[in-house]
Coordinates of C-alpha atoms and ligand atoms in Angstrom, one line a residue:
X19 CA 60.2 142.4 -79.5
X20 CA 57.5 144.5 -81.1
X21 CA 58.8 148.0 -79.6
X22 CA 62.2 149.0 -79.7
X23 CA 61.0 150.8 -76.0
X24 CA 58.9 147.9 -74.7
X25 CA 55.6 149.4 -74.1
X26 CA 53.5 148.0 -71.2
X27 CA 49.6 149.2 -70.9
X28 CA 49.4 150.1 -67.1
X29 CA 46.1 147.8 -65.3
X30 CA 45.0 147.1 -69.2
X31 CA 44.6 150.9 -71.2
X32 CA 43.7 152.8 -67.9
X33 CA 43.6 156.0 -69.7
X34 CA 40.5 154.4 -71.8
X35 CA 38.7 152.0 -69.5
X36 CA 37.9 150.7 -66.2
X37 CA 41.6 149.5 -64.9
X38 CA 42.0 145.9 -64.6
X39 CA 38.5 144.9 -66.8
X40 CA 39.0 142.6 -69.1
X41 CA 37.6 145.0 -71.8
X42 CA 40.6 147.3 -70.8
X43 CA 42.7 144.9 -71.3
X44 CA 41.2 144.1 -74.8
X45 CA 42.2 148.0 -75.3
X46 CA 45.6 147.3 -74.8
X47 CA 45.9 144.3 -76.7
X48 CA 44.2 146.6 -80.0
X49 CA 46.8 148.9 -79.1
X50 CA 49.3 145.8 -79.9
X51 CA 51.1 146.3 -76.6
X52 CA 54.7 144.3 -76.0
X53 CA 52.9 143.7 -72.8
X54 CA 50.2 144.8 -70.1
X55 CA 50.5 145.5 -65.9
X56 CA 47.7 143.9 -63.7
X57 CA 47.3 143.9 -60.1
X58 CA 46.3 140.6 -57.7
X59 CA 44.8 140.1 -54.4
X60 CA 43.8 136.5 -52.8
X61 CA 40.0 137.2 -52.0
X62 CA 38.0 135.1 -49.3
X63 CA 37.5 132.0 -51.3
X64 CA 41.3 131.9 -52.1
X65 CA 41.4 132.5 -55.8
X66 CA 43.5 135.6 -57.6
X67 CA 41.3 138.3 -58.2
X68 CA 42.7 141.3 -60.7
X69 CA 41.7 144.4 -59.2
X70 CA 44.0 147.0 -57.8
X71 CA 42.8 148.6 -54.4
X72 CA 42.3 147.4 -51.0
X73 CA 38.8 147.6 -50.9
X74 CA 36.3 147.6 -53.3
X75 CA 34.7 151.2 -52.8
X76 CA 36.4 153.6 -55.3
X77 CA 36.0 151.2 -58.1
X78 CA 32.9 149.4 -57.3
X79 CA 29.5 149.3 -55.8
X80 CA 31.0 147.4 -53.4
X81 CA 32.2 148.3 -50.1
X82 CA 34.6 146.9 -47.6
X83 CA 38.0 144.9 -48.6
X84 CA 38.7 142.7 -51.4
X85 CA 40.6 139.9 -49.4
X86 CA 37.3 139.6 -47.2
X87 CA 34.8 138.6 -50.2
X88 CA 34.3 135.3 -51.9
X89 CA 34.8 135.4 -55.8
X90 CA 31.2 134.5 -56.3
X91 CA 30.2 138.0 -54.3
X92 CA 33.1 139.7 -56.2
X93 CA 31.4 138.6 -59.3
X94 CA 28.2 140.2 -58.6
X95 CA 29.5 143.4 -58.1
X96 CA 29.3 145.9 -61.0
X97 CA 33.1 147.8 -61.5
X98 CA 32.6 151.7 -62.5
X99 CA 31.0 151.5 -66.2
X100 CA 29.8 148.4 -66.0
X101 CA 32.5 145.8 -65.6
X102 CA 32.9 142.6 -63.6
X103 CA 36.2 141.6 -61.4
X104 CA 38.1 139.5 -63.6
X105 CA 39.8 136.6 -62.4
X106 CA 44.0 136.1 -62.9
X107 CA 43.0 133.1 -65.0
X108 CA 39.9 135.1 -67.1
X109 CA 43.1 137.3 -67.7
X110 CA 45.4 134.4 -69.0
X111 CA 42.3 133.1 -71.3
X112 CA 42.2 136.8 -73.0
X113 CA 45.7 137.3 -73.2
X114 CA 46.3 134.0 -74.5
X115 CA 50.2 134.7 -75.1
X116 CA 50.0 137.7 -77.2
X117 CA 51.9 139.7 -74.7
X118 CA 53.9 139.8 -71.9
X119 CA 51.8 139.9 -68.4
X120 CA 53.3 142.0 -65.8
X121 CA 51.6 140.3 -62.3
X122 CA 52.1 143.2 -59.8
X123 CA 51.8 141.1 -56.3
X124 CA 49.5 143.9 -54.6
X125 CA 48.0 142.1 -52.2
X126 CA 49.4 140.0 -49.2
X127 CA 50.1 136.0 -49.7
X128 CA 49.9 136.4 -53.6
X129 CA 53.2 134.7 -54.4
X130 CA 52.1 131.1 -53.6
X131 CA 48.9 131.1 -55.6
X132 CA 50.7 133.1 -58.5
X133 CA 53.5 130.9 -59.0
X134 CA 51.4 127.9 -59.1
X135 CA 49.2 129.5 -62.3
X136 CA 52.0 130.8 -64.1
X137 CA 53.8 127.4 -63.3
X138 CA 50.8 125.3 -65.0
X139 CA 50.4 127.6 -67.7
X140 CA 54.0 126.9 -68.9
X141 CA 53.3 123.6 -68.7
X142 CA 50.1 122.7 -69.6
X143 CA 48.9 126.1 -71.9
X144 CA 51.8 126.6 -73.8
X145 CA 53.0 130.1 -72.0
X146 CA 56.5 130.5 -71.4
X147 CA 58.5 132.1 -68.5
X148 CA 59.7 135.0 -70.4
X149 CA 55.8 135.9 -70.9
X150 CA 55.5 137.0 -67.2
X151 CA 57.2 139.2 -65.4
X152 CA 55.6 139.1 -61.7
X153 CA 56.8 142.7 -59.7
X154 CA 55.5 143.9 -56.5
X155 CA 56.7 146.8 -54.1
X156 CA 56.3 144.1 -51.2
X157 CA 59.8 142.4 -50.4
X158 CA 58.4 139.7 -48.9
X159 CA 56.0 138.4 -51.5
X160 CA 59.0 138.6 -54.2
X161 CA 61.4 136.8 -51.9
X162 CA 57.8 134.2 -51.8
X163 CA 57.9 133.6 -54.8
X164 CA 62.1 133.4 -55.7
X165 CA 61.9 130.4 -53.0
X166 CA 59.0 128.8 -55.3
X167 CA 60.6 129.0 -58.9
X168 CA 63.7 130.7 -60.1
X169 CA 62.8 130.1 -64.0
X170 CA 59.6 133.1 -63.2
X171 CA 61.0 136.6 -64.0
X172 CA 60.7 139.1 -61.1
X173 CA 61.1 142.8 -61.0
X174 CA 61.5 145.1 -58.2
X175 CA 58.6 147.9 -57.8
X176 CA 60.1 151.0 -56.1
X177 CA 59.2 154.7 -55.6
X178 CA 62.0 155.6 -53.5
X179 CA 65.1 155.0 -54.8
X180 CA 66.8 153.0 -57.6
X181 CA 69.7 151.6 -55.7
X182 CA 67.8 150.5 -53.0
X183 CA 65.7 148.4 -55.7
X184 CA 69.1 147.3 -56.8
X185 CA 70.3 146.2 -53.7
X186 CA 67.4 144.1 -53.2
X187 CA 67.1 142.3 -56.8
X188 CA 70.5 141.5 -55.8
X189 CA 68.8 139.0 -53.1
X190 CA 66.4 137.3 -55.2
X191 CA 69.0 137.2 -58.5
X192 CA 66.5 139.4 -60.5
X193 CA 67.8 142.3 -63.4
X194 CA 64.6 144.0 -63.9
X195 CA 63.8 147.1 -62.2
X196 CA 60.1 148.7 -61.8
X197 CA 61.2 152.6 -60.9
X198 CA 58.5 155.5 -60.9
X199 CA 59.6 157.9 -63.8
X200 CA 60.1 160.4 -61.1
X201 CA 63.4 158.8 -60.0
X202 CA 65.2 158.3 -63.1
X203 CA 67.9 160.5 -64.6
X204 CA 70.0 159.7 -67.6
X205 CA 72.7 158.7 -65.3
X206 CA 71.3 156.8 -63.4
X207 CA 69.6 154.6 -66.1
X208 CA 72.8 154.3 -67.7
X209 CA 74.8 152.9 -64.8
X210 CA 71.5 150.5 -64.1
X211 CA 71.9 149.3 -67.8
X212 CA 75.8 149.2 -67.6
X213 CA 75.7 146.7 -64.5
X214 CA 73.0 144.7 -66.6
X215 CA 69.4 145.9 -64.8
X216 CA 66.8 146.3 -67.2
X217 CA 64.3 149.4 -66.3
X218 CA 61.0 149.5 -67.2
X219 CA 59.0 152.9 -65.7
X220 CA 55.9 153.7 -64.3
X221 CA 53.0 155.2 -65.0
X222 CA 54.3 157.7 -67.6
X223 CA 51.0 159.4 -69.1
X224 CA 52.1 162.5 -71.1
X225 CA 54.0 163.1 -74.1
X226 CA 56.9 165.3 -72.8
X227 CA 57.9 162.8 -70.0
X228 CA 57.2 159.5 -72.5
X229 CA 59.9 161.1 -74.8
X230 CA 62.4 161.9 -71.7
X231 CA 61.9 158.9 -71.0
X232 CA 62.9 157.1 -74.2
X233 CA 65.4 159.8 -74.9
X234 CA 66.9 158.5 -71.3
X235 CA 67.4 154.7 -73.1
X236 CA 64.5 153.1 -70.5
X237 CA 63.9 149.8 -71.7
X238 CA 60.4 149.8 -71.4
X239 CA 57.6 152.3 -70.9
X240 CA 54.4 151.1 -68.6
X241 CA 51.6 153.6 -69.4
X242 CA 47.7 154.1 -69.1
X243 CA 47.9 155.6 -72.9
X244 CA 50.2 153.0 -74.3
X245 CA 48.8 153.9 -77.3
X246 CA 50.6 157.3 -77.1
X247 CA 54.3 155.6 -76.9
Ligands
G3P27 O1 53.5 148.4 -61.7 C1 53.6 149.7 -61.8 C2 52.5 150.5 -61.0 O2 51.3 149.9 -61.3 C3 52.8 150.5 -59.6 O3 51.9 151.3 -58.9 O4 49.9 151.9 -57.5 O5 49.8 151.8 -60.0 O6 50.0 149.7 -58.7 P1 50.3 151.2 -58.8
CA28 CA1 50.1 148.1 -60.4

């Protein structure tokens, strides 16, 4: 472990450059993160696209919804500042197992296609489980993939409540726990921790809450400044 808090830079180094671009998550990498959050969608042509909305408007000069493009029309489109839609495998090819990838399953019918690229790439690119930790809010795609391969670490999204999230990991034999900072108190990291769930927080941007956070015991920290951690 590089961090003694893990430190996770949130859709690359958000706080830096265009979320989910390949050059922000070059940023993160400088920043010599213990590992970096990335969203997925399926789009038209049935590849996994990195790119965290719906549609395409806010962060594009596209228009309309992700899942309804090819990948060759994704490609042409320019993201804010520049940037091009990276694939989940363009992603793999950067990262190239310097850090931990956190796949958030955004996106519906992501499991299938996700398990199958983090399955070759532990058997054909030299990645091991323990570099992935695939999360999503959506209890159906987790429960997806648990059915597909129990050797792939999963971790429970929530921004409601932190036994609730526990209840559920329960059902797909997970310990790690993605709360929003917001829900956390020192108990109730503690008692997480004491019946063996590890929490790692989201999306913890300034200074005062980073060090609540760490001062709470968190075990790691996902952040669009991970620099800051
Ligand atoms: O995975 C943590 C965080 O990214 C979840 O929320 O909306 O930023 O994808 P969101
Ligand atoms: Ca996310």
């Amino acid at each position: 472990m590089k961090h003694q808090t893990k430190v996770f830079g949130h859709r690359g180094a958000k706080g830096y450059l265009a979320e989910n671009t390949l050059e922000s998550i070059e940023k993160a990498l400088s920043f010599n993160v213990d590992g970096i959050e990335i969203d997925v969608h399926v789009c038209a042509s049935g590849e996994l696209v990195v790119f965290h909305d719906f549609t395409l408007d806010r962060m594009t000069n596209g228009t309309g919804e992700v899942g309804k493009h090819s990948l060759l029309e994704l490609q042409t489109l320019t993201v804010n500042g520049g940037y091009q839609i990276p694939t989940l495998v363009d992603v793999l090819s950067l990262i190239n197992k310097n850090c931990i990838l956190n796949i958030e399953l955004k996106g519906k019918n992501t499991a299938v296609k996700t398990c199958e690229i983090v399955e070759d790439y532990v058997k054909n690119h030299g990645w091991n489980y323990k570099d992935f930790i695939i999360s999503s809010f959506q209890h159906t795609e987790l429960e997806n993939a648990f059915q597909i391969n129990k050797k792939i670490p999963l971790a429970v999204l929530t921004k409601a409540s932190v036994s609730e999230a526990i209840d559920f990991a329960k059902t797909i034999e997970t310990n790690i726990i993605h709360p929003n900072f917001a829900l956390l108190t020192t108990d109730n990291v503690k008692l997480a921790q004491s019946q063996g769930y590890q929490i790692n927080t989201w999306t913890v941007n300034d200074v005062d809450t980073i060090l609540r956070m760490k001062n709470y015991g968190v075990d790691g920290i996902i952040s669009d400044v991970p620099d800051k951690i």
